[in-house]
Short mmCIF file of C-alpha atoms and ligand atoms in Angstrom, two decimals:
data_model
loop_
_atom_site.label_atom_id
_atom_site.label_comp_id
_atom_site.label_asym_id
_atom_site.label_seq_id
_atom_site.Cartn_x
_atom_site.Cartn_y
_atom_site.Cartn_z
CA MET A 205 -8.28 -17.06 -1.71
CA THR A 206 -5.03 -16.55 0.18
CA ASP A 207 -4.44 -13.71 2.61
CA LEU A 208 -2.18 -12.09 0.06
CA ASP A 209 -4.72 -12.09 -2.75
CA ALA A 210 -7.28 -10.72 -0.32
CA VAL A 211 -5.20 -7.69 0.57
CA LEU A 212 -3.67 -7.08 -2.84
CA GLY A 213 -7.09 -7.21 -4.52
CA ASN A 214 -7.13 -6.13 -8.13
CA ALA A 215 -4.69 -3.31 -7.51
CA GLY A 216 -1.60 -5.51 -7.01
CA PRO A 217 1.45 -4.47 -4.97
CA THR A 218 1.71 -0.99 -6.51
CA GLY A 219 -1.90 -0.13 -5.70
CA LEU A 220 -1.40 -1.48 -2.19
CA LYS A 221 1.66 0.72 -1.67
CA GLU A 222 -0.31 3.75 -2.76
CA ARG A 223 -3.11 2.86 -0.38
CA ILE A 224 -0.67 2.38 2.50
CA ALA A 225 1.02 5.72 1.79
CA ALA A 226 -2.36 7.49 1.71
CA GLU A 227 -3.48 5.83 4.95
CA LEU A 228 -0.18 6.69 6.66
CA ALA A 229 -0.60 10.34 5.64
CA ALA A 230 -4.20 10.39 6.87
CA VAL A 231 -3.47 8.89 10.27
CA ARG A 232 -0.61 11.31 10.84
CA GLU A 233 -2.82 14.24 9.94
CA ARG A 234 -5.23 12.94 12.58
CA SER A 235 -2.55 12.58 15.29
CA LEU A 236 -1.26 16.09 14.57
CA ALA A 237 -4.79 17.53 14.75
CA TYR A 238 -5.34 16.05 18.23
CA THR A 239 -2.03 17.52 19.41
CA ASP A 240 -2.54 20.94 17.85
CA ALA A 241 -2.61 22.65 21.26
CA ASP A 242 -0.31 24.68 23.47
CA ASP A 243 2.66 22.94 25.09
CA ASP A 244 1.12 23.00 28.56
CA MET A 245 -1.91 21.07 27.29
CA LEU A 246 0.38 18.48 25.69
CA VAL A 247 2.82 17.86 28.55
CA ARG A 248 0.29 17.97 31.39
CA GLN A 249 -1.27 14.81 32.77
CA HIS A 250 -5.03 15.28 32.57
CA SER A 251 -5.83 12.06 34.43
CA PRO A 252 -3.65 9.44 36.17
CA LEU A 253 -5.29 6.94 33.79
CA MET A 254 -3.77 8.58 30.74
CA SER A 255 -0.37 9.53 29.37
CA PRO A 256 0.41 13.14 28.54
CA LEU A 257 -0.62 13.69 24.91
CA VAL A 258 3.01 14.30 23.96
CA TRP A 259 3.83 10.76 25.12
CA ASP A 260 1.29 9.20 22.73
CA LEU A 261 2.63 11.35 19.92
CA ALA A 262 6.26 10.23 20.27
CA HIS A 263 5.22 6.66 21.16
CA VAL A 264 3.49 6.08 17.80
CA GLY A 265 6.66 7.25 16.03
CA ASN A 266 8.85 5.05 18.21
CA TYR A 267 6.62 2.03 17.51
CA GLU A 268 6.84 2.77 13.79
CA GLU A 269 10.62 3.01 14.07
CA LEU A 270 10.88 -0.31 15.91
CA TRP A 271 8.69 -2.25 13.52
CA VAL A 272 9.16 -0.70 10.09
CA LEU A 273 12.66 0.78 10.24
CA ARG A 274 14.52 -1.64 12.49
CA GLU A 275 12.63 -4.92 12.07
CA VAL A 276 11.85 -4.73 8.35
CA GLY A 277 14.17 -2.00 7.03
CA GLY A 278 17.25 -3.19 8.97
CA ILE A 279 17.99 0.42 9.85
CA GLU A 280 20.00 1.35 12.97
CA PRO A 281 18.09 2.96 15.88
CA MET A 282 17.72 6.71 15.37
CA ARG A 283 17.67 7.60 19.08
CA PRO A 284 18.19 4.41 21.12
CA GLU A 285 18.31 6.39 24.37
CA ILE A 286 14.59 7.28 24.11
CA ASP A 287 13.34 3.70 23.57
CA PRO A 288 12.69 2.95 27.26
CA LEU A 289 10.68 6.18 27.67
CA TYR A 290 8.17 5.04 25.07
CA ASP A 291 8.02 1.38 26.02
CA ALA A 292 4.46 1.05 27.36
CA PHE A 293 5.58 -1.73 29.74
CA LYS A 294 8.47 0.12 31.38
CA TYR A 295 6.70 2.94 33.18
CA PRO A 296 3.01 3.08 34.15
CA ARG A 297 0.94 5.93 32.71
CA LYS A 298 0.85 7.79 36.02
CA ASP A 299 4.69 8.03 36.08
CA ARG A 300 5.09 9.20 32.50
CA PRO A 301 4.83 12.97 33.12
CA SER A 302 7.97 12.88 35.31
CA LEU A 303 10.09 11.17 32.61
CA PRO A 304 12.48 13.21 30.46
CA LEU A 305 10.12 12.94 27.47
CA LEU A 306 10.69 14.70 24.17
CA GLY A 307 8.94 18.06 24.20
CA PRO A 308 6.15 18.75 21.72
CA ALA A 309 8.40 20.32 19.03
CA GLU A 310 11.05 17.60 19.42
CA ALA A 311 8.41 14.86 19.32
CA ARG A 312 6.91 16.20 16.08
CA LYS A 313 10.38 16.40 14.54
CA TYR A 314 11.27 12.87 15.65
CA ILE A 315 8.11 11.24 14.31
CA SER A 316 8.33 13.08 11.01
CA GLY A 317 11.98 11.93 10.66
CA VAL A 318 10.85 8.34 11.24
CA ARG A 319 8.02 8.74 8.74
CA GLY A 320 10.34 9.98 5.98
CA ARG A 321 12.44 6.81 6.27
CA VAL A 322 9.31 4.63 6.55
CA LEU A 323 8.18 5.88 3.15
CA ASP A 324 11.61 4.90 1.74
CA VAL A 325 11.20 1.39 3.19
CA LEU A 326 7.67 1.21 1.73
CA ASP A 327 9.10 2.17 -1.64
CA ARG A 328 11.63 -0.66 -1.73
CA VAL A 329 9.89 -3.43 0.27
CA ASN A 330 8.53 -6.48 -1.56
CA LEU A 331 4.90 -6.88 -0.46
CA THR A 332 4.70 -10.37 -1.95
CA ASP A 333 7.66 -11.59 0.14
CA PRO A 334 6.51 -14.62 2.17
CA ASP A 335 7.92 -13.08 5.36
CA PRO A 336 4.73 -12.49 7.41
CA LEU A 337 5.66 -8.91 8.34
CA ARG A 338 6.16 -8.01 4.65
CA ALA A 339 3.45 -10.12 3.00
CA GLY A 340 0.48 -7.95 2.15
CA GLY A 341 2.11 -5.02 3.97
CA TYR A 342 1.27 -6.50 7.39
CA VAL A 343 3.81 -4.34 9.23
CA PHE A 344 2.23 -1.20 7.75
CA GLY A 345 -1.22 -2.40 8.81
CA LEU A 346 0.23 -2.91 12.28
CA VAL A 347 1.58 0.63 12.63
CA LEU A 348 -1.47 2.21 10.97
CA GLN A 349 -3.89 0.51 13.34
CA HIS A 350 -1.62 1.25 16.27
CA GLU A 351 -1.53 4.98 15.54
CA HIS A 352 -5.33 5.08 15.11
CA GLN A 353 -5.72 3.28 18.45
CA HIS A 354 -3.58 5.90 20.13
CA ASP A 355 -5.56 8.65 18.39
CA GLU A 356 -8.67 7.24 20.06
CA THR A 357 -6.77 7.17 23.37
CA MET A 358 -5.84 10.83 22.81
CA LEU A 359 -9.52 11.65 22.32
CA ALA A 360 -10.28 10.02 25.67
CA THR A 361 -7.54 12.17 27.21
CA LEU A 362 -8.99 15.29 25.58
CA GLN A 363 -12.43 14.39 26.96
CA LEU A 364 -10.98 13.93 30.47
CA SER A 365 -9.23 17.32 30.22
CA ARG A 366 -12.66 19.03 29.97
CA ARG A 367 -10.98 21.69 27.83
CA PRO A 368 -13.38 23.16 25.22
CA GLY A 369 -12.55 24.06 21.64
CA LEU A 370 -10.03 21.33 20.82
CA VAL A 371 -12.18 18.57 19.32
CA ARG A 372 -14.20 18.97 16.14
CA ASP A 373 -17.86 17.89 16.12
CA GLY A 374 -19.96 17.10 13.02
CA GLU A 375 -23.29 16.08 11.53
CA LEU A 376 -24.96 12.68 11.94
CA PRO A 377 -28.11 11.15 10.45
CA PRO A 378 -31.27 11.11 12.61
CA GLY A 379 -32.39 8.04 14.55
CA ARG A 380 -35.39 5.77 13.88
CA PRO A 381 -37.47 3.97 16.49
CA ALA A 382 -37.25 0.18 16.37
CA ALA A 383 -40.52 -1.67 15.82
CA GLU A 384 -38.92 -4.83 17.21
CA PRO A 385 -36.32 -3.93 19.83
CA GLU A 386 -34.82 -7.43 19.95
CA VAL A 387 -33.59 -9.74 17.20
CA HIS A 388 -33.72 -13.54 17.41
CA ILE A 389 -30.59 -15.42 16.35
CA PRO A 390 -31.37 -19.10 15.74
CA ALA A 391 -29.32 -21.93 17.21
CA GLY A 392 -26.50 -23.21 15.05
CA VAL A 393 -22.87 -23.21 14.12
CA PHE A 394 -21.02 -20.12 12.93
CA THR A 395 -17.42 -19.18 12.21
CA MET A 396 -15.77 -17.00 14.81
CA GLY A 397 -12.52 -15.14 14.08
CA THR A 398 -10.67 -15.04 10.78
CA ASP A 399 -7.91 -16.67 8.73
CA THR A 400 -8.26 -14.33 5.78
CA VAL A 401 -8.56 -10.70 6.90
CA ALA A 402 -5.08 -9.58 5.91
CA TRP A 403 -4.31 -7.10 8.68
CA ALA A 404 -6.13 -8.95 11.46
CA TYR A 405 -4.32 -9.25 14.78
CA ASP A 406 -3.11 -12.56 16.20
CA ASN A 407 -5.97 -12.49 18.76
CA GLU A 408 -8.60 -12.59 15.95
CA ARG A 409 -7.12 -15.84 14.64
CA PRO A 410 -7.66 -18.62 13.82
CA ALA A 411 -11.18 -18.92 12.44
CA HIS A 412 -13.02 -21.67 14.32
CA ARG A 413 -16.49 -23.16 14.22
CA LEU A 414 -18.69 -22.68 17.24
CA TYR A 415 -22.21 -23.85 18.11
CA LEU A 416 -24.45 -21.39 19.96
CA PRO A 417 -27.96 -22.11 21.25
CA GLY A 418 -30.61 -19.66 20.03
CA TYR A 419 -30.69 -16.24 21.74
CA TRP A 420 -32.11 -12.74 21.53
CA ILE A 421 -29.94 -9.65 21.12
CA ASP A 422 -30.90 -5.97 21.22
CA ARG A 423 -31.28 -4.40 17.79
CA HIS A 424 -29.55 -1.21 18.98
CA PRO A 425 -27.11 -0.35 21.74
CA VAL A 426 -28.79 0.70 25.03
CA THR A 427 -29.64 4.41 24.84
CA ASN A 428 -29.18 7.19 27.38
CA GLY A 429 -32.96 7.33 27.76
CA ALA A 430 -33.18 3.64 28.68
CA TYR A 431 -30.19 3.95 30.98
CA MET A 432 -31.79 6.94 32.76
CA GLU A 433 -34.72 4.69 33.69
CA PHE A 434 -32.28 2.38 35.45
CA VAL A 435 -30.77 5.36 37.28
CA GLU A 436 -34.17 6.83 38.20
CA ASP A 437 -35.37 3.42 39.38
CA GLY A 438 -32.58 3.45 41.99
CA GLY A 439 -30.46 0.98 40.04
CA TYR A 440 -27.25 2.27 41.61
CA ARG A 441 -28.66 1.82 45.12
CA ASP A 442 -29.90 -1.75 44.74
CA PRO A 443 -27.26 -4.47 45.26
CA ARG A 444 -29.54 -7.06 43.63
CA TRP A 445 -28.39 -5.89 40.20
CA TRP A 446 -24.67 -5.79 40.88
CA LEU A 447 -21.83 -8.27 41.10
CA PRO A 448 -20.19 -7.90 44.54
CA GLN A 449 -16.99 -6.40 43.07
CA GLY A 450 -19.04 -3.98 40.99
CA TRP A 451 -21.13 -2.95 43.98
CA GLU A 452 -17.96 -2.33 45.99
CA TRP A 453 -16.40 -0.35 43.16
CA ALA A 454 -19.49 1.88 42.79
CA GLU A 455 -19.81 2.41 46.57
CA ARG A 456 -16.16 3.29 47.04
CA GLY A 457 -16.14 5.73 44.12
CA GLY A 458 -19.57 7.23 44.82
CA VAL A 459 -20.62 6.19 41.31
CA GLU A 460 -24.28 7.08 40.63
CA ALA A 461 -24.41 7.67 36.88
CA PRO A 462 -22.20 7.36 33.78
CA LEU A 463 -18.93 9.29 33.85
CA PHE A 464 -19.36 12.95 32.80
CA TRP A 465 -23.06 13.03 33.81
CA THR A 466 -24.51 15.40 36.46
CA ARG A 467 -28.08 15.97 37.52
CA ASP A 468 -29.68 19.41 37.75
CA GLY A 469 -33.19 19.07 39.14
CA ASP A 470 -35.00 16.78 36.72
CA THR A 471 -32.47 17.10 33.94
CA TRP A 472 -29.34 15.08 33.31
CA TRP A 473 -26.44 17.03 31.83
CA ARG A 474 -23.14 15.82 30.49
CA VAL A 475 -19.79 17.37 29.69
CA ARG A 476 -18.61 16.53 26.20
CA PHE A 477 -15.21 17.87 25.19
CA GLY A 478 -15.51 20.73 27.65
CA ARG A 479 -19.09 21.78 26.87
CA GLU A 480 -22.17 21.08 28.97
CA GLU A 481 -25.33 19.86 27.25
CA PRO A 482 -28.45 17.94 28.22
CA VAL A 483 -27.99 14.18 27.83
CA PRO A 484 -29.70 13.23 24.52
CA PRO A 485 -32.09 10.34 25.25
CA ASP A 486 -31.88 8.56 21.89
CA GLU A 487 -28.07 8.32 21.74
CA PRO A 488 -26.33 5.11 22.87
CA VAL A 489 -25.05 5.49 26.43
CA GLN A 490 -21.28 5.81 26.71
CA HIS A 491 -18.72 6.13 29.51
CA VAL A 492 -20.11 3.24 31.53
CA SER A 493 -17.95 0.53 33.07
CA TRP A 494 -18.46 -3.19 32.49
CA TYR A 495 -19.90 -3.41 36.02
CA GLU A 496 -22.54 -0.78 35.20
CA ALA A 497 -23.40 -2.47 31.91
CA ASP A 498 -23.71 -5.81 33.69
CA ALA A 499 -25.93 -4.30 36.44
CA TYR A 500 -28.20 -2.57 33.89
CA ALA A 501 -28.63 -5.83 31.99
CA ARG A 502 -29.66 -7.69 35.15
CA TRP A 503 -32.11 -4.90 36.07
CA ALA A 504 -33.59 -5.17 32.56
CA GLY A 505 -34.07 -8.94 33.01
CA LYS A 506 -31.35 -9.65 30.47
CA ARG A 507 -27.57 -10.15 30.39
CA LEU A 508 -24.59 -8.98 28.37
CA PRO A 509 -23.94 -10.97 25.20
CA THR A 510 -20.85 -13.15 25.04
CA GLU A 511 -18.40 -12.01 22.39
CA ALA A 512 -19.37 -15.07 20.35
CA GLU A 513 -23.02 -13.98 20.45
CA TRP A 514 -22.00 -10.45 19.47
CA GLU A 515 -19.91 -11.70 16.54
CA LYS A 516 -22.49 -14.20 15.31
CA ALA A 517 -25.08 -11.38 15.19
CA CYS A 518 -22.82 -9.68 12.60
CA GLY A 519 -23.63 -12.46 10.13
CA GLY A 520 -20.15 -13.76 9.22
CA ARG A 521 -18.88 -10.86 7.15
CA THR A 522 -15.97 -8.45 7.58
CA TYR A 523 -18.56 -5.73 8.31
CA PRO A 524 -22.20 -6.37 9.17
CA TRP A 525 -23.27 -4.84 5.84
CA GLY A 526 -20.86 -6.95 3.80
CA GLU A 527 -17.30 -6.71 2.57
CA ALA A 528 -17.44 -3.07 1.45
CA ASP A 529 -14.84 -0.95 3.18
CA PRO A 530 -16.48 1.47 5.61
CA GLY A 531 -14.18 4.19 4.25
CA HIS A 532 -17.20 5.74 2.56
CA LEU A 533 -18.28 7.25 5.81
CA GLY A 534 -21.89 8.17 5.92
CA ARG A 535 -23.77 5.24 4.69
CA TRP A 536 -23.02 2.37 7.03
CA ALA A 537 -21.61 3.43 10.33
CA ASN A 538 -20.52 6.22 12.62
CA LEU A 539 -16.75 5.73 12.61
CA GLY A 540 -13.62 7.79 12.14
CA HIS A 541 -14.68 10.83 14.18
CA ARG A 542 -17.16 12.22 11.66
CA ALA A 543 -18.81 13.70 14.74
CA ALA A 544 -17.58 13.68 18.34
CA ARG A 545 -20.45 11.56 19.66
CA PRO A 546 -22.43 8.36 19.02
CA ALA A 547 -25.29 8.53 16.50
CA PRO A 548 -28.88 8.09 17.73
CA ALA A 549 -30.33 4.59 17.74
CA GLY A 550 -31.56 3.63 14.28
CA ALA A 551 -29.36 6.10 12.38
CA PHE A 552 -27.80 3.44 10.13
CA PRO A 553 -30.41 1.09 8.64
CA ASP A 554 -28.04 0.30 5.73
CA GLY A 555 -25.41 -0.86 8.22
CA ALA A 556 -27.62 -3.65 9.61
CA SER A 557 -26.30 -7.22 9.66
CA PRO A 558 -28.16 -9.93 7.69
CA TYR A 559 -30.08 -10.67 10.92
CA GLY A 560 -31.15 -7.02 11.13
CA VAL A 561 -28.96 -6.06 14.11
CA GLU A 562 -27.89 -2.41 13.82
CA GLN A 563 -24.98 -0.22 14.86
CA LEU A 564 -22.75 -3.16 15.70
CA ILE A 565 -19.83 -1.26 14.18
CA GLY A 566 -19.15 2.31 15.31
CA ASP A 567 -20.95 4.60 17.81
CA VAL A 568 -19.80 2.93 21.06
CA TRP A 569 -17.52 0.03 21.93
CA GLU A 570 -19.77 -2.68 23.31
CA TRP A 571 -18.90 -4.49 26.52
CA THR A 572 -19.40 -8.24 26.30
CA ASP A 573 -19.65 -10.85 29.02
CA SER A 574 -16.41 -12.52 27.87
CA TRP A 575 -12.93 -12.43 29.36
CA PHE A 576 -10.13 -11.69 26.91
CA GLN A 577 -8.86 -15.20 26.15
CA PRO A 578 -7.01 -16.75 23.20
CA TYR A 579 -9.00 -18.69 20.59
CA PRO A 580 -8.26 -22.42 20.24
CA GLY A 581 -5.12 -22.72 18.10
CA TYR A 582 -3.92 -19.16 18.90
CA ARG A 583 -0.41 -18.36 17.66
CA CYS A 584 1.37 -15.29 18.93
CA PHE A 585 2.44 -12.87 16.17
CA PRO A 586 4.42 -10.67 15.91
CA TYR A 587 4.98 -9.97 19.64
CA GLU A 588 3.64 -11.07 23.02
CA GLU A 589 2.89 -7.60 24.36
CA TYR A 590 0.07 -6.85 21.93
CA SER A 591 -2.34 -9.60 23.05
CA LYS A 592 -0.76 -12.53 24.81
CA VAL A 593 0.23 -10.86 28.07
CA PHE A 594 -3.37 -9.65 28.54
CA PHE A 595 -5.11 -13.03 28.21
CA GLY A 596 -6.83 -14.35 31.34
CA GLU A 597 -9.65 -13.39 33.69
CA THR A 598 -8.61 -9.76 34.12
CA TYR A 599 -9.93 -7.90 31.07
CA ARG A 600 -13.40 -7.94 29.51
CA VAL A 601 -13.78 -7.91 25.73
CA LEU A 602 -15.27 -4.93 23.90
CA ARG A 603 -16.45 -5.18 20.31
CA GLY A 604 -17.37 -3.06 17.32
CA GLY A 605 -15.44 0.19 17.70
CA SER A 606 -16.78 3.63 18.61
CA TRP A 607 -17.41 6.90 16.80
CA ALA A 608 -13.71 7.61 17.54
CA THR A 609 -12.42 4.41 15.93
CA HIS A 610 -11.03 4.66 12.41
CA PRO A 611 -12.51 2.31 9.78
CA SER A 612 -9.05 0.74 9.21
CA ALA A 613 -8.85 -0.22 12.87
CA VAL A 614 -12.08 -2.19 13.30
CA ARG A 615 -14.06 -5.09 11.75
CA THR A 616 -16.50 -7.70 13.04
CA THR A 617 -13.63 -9.94 14.22
CA PHE A 618 -11.73 -7.15 16.00
CA ARG A 619 -11.28 -7.61 19.76
CA ASN A 620 -10.60 -4.83 22.23
CA TRP A 621 -10.29 -5.31 25.99
CA ASP A 622 -10.12 -3.31 29.19
CA TYR A 623 -10.52 -3.57 32.96
CA PRO A 624 -14.17 -3.92 34.02
CA ILE A 625 -13.96 -0.65 36.02
CA ARG A 626 -12.82 1.52 33.11
CA ARG A 627 -15.19 4.13 31.70
CA GLN A 628 -13.11 6.91 30.18
CA ILE A 629 -13.19 4.88 26.96
CA PHE A 630 -16.06 5.38 24.50
CA ALA A 631 -17.86 2.28 25.71
CA GLY A 632 -21.51 1.34 25.96
CA PHE A 633 -23.28 -1.99 25.47
CA ARG A 634 -26.33 -3.85 24.23
CA CYS A 635 -28.14 -6.65 26.04
CA ALA A 636 -28.96 -10.23 25.14
CA ARG A 637 -31.01 -13.04 26.62
CA SER A 638 -31.25 -16.79 26.19
CA GLU A 639 -34.32 -18.40 24.69
CA ASP A 640 -36.97 -19.12 27.31
C1 AVJ B 33 -6.10 -2.84 22.12
C2 AVJ B 33 -6.76 -0.68 22.84
C3 AVJ B 33 -6.30 -2.41 24.45
O1 AVJ B 33 -4.47 0.90 23.68
O2 AVJ B 33 -4.00 -0.42 25.32
C4 AVJ B 33 -1.77 0.30 21.88
C5 AVJ B 33 -3.81 -1.22 21.92
N1 AVJ B 33 -1.36 -1.82 22.11
N2 AVJ B 33 -0.44 0.12 21.93
C6 AVJ B 33 -4.28 -0.21 24.13
C7 AVJ B 33 -2.34 -0.90 21.99
C8 AVJ B 33 -0.18 -1.14 22.09
C9 AVJ B 33 -4.44 -1.44 23.26
N3 AVJ B 33 -5.89 -1.84 23.15
FE1 FE B 34 0.98 1.65 21.85
#
């Protein structure tokens, strides 16, 4: 099957255009919901780590203009003077509030003007054109995933703002205890990455065969309850568990628990979207840095999985449960902000991989032991600033998406990355260990 057949499916180009239009409408509804706040909330910088929300809003429109209107549609720039303001490489996040950004009303008008023309381009584009940006609607997949990624970034900003009442919560299924907390993955060759997932990024390609010795991997992500034991055992005060840089980072910042946690007597509390609540023990831990994840794993007598080990545990499918699109939220995974938190361990038995590993997709991004590096045979497409400029020994890979990640923006081959000190993202981890 070619890439094109895979994405066109039985619906053909017309069905694909309808799906793209529906997904574009849905992601925009999401972006507008996260920016449905007063102007002060939108233009203020809530943390030096993040852009003002109004920057993300105009940036997704500008990205859409660059790729769909100019690159594919051949349309002249609508407002060339604003391009540098929304180029993520021109000004660091901390400097963005002092730029002459579009205000909230102007930003909404600009992105809706772009969107109108994008739908015209979608109408007339040939999705079977061999040009790789057009074939299978790749450019639309690019802007859709990009906007969802920024929506997740906006949720992290909203969490950092500690402002209540802006982020919707929801219902989740209950957890189940695991009879066997670890799963054995036998030695052997598996295929890492993809050649066939139509909207995969360059960094997920090409598919390549890889041999891994046998290993054990946790069935569920590490929970708050398990992480509390590490904290209570003095894990943050014992350098034996920490890499030197991690120890230094925690000392300098006075880090003693996950971000947003505070202790009151014997009880741990957290702030979640502006509201205080006791930390629920059976939920996967989130808002930990790579250094904390790595230290916990060493304390537990284990280690973080490599990204290859994480991906092999998914069983070689687009999703751990098979090829079915996770769009039917509910059954397989906690994705797409159905609730504003991870689901308790064991909540998604139907989402298990063929090996029986659960909650690989959704809930929390999972830190892995791997640096973000290109796969053998990597080819940059369509631009260097998505992946290529980040390769090296600077960023650690995260896998699987979080509760805040949209189903269209994650799959078992998807690779995310961040600095090992970052913890405003919705990141947790699971542990692994080699065979004895
Ligand atoms: C893939 C999440 C690391 O948000 O920094 C957004 C994605 N690239 N705009 C990020 C991205 C360009 C990127 N991550
Ligand atoms: Fe971006």
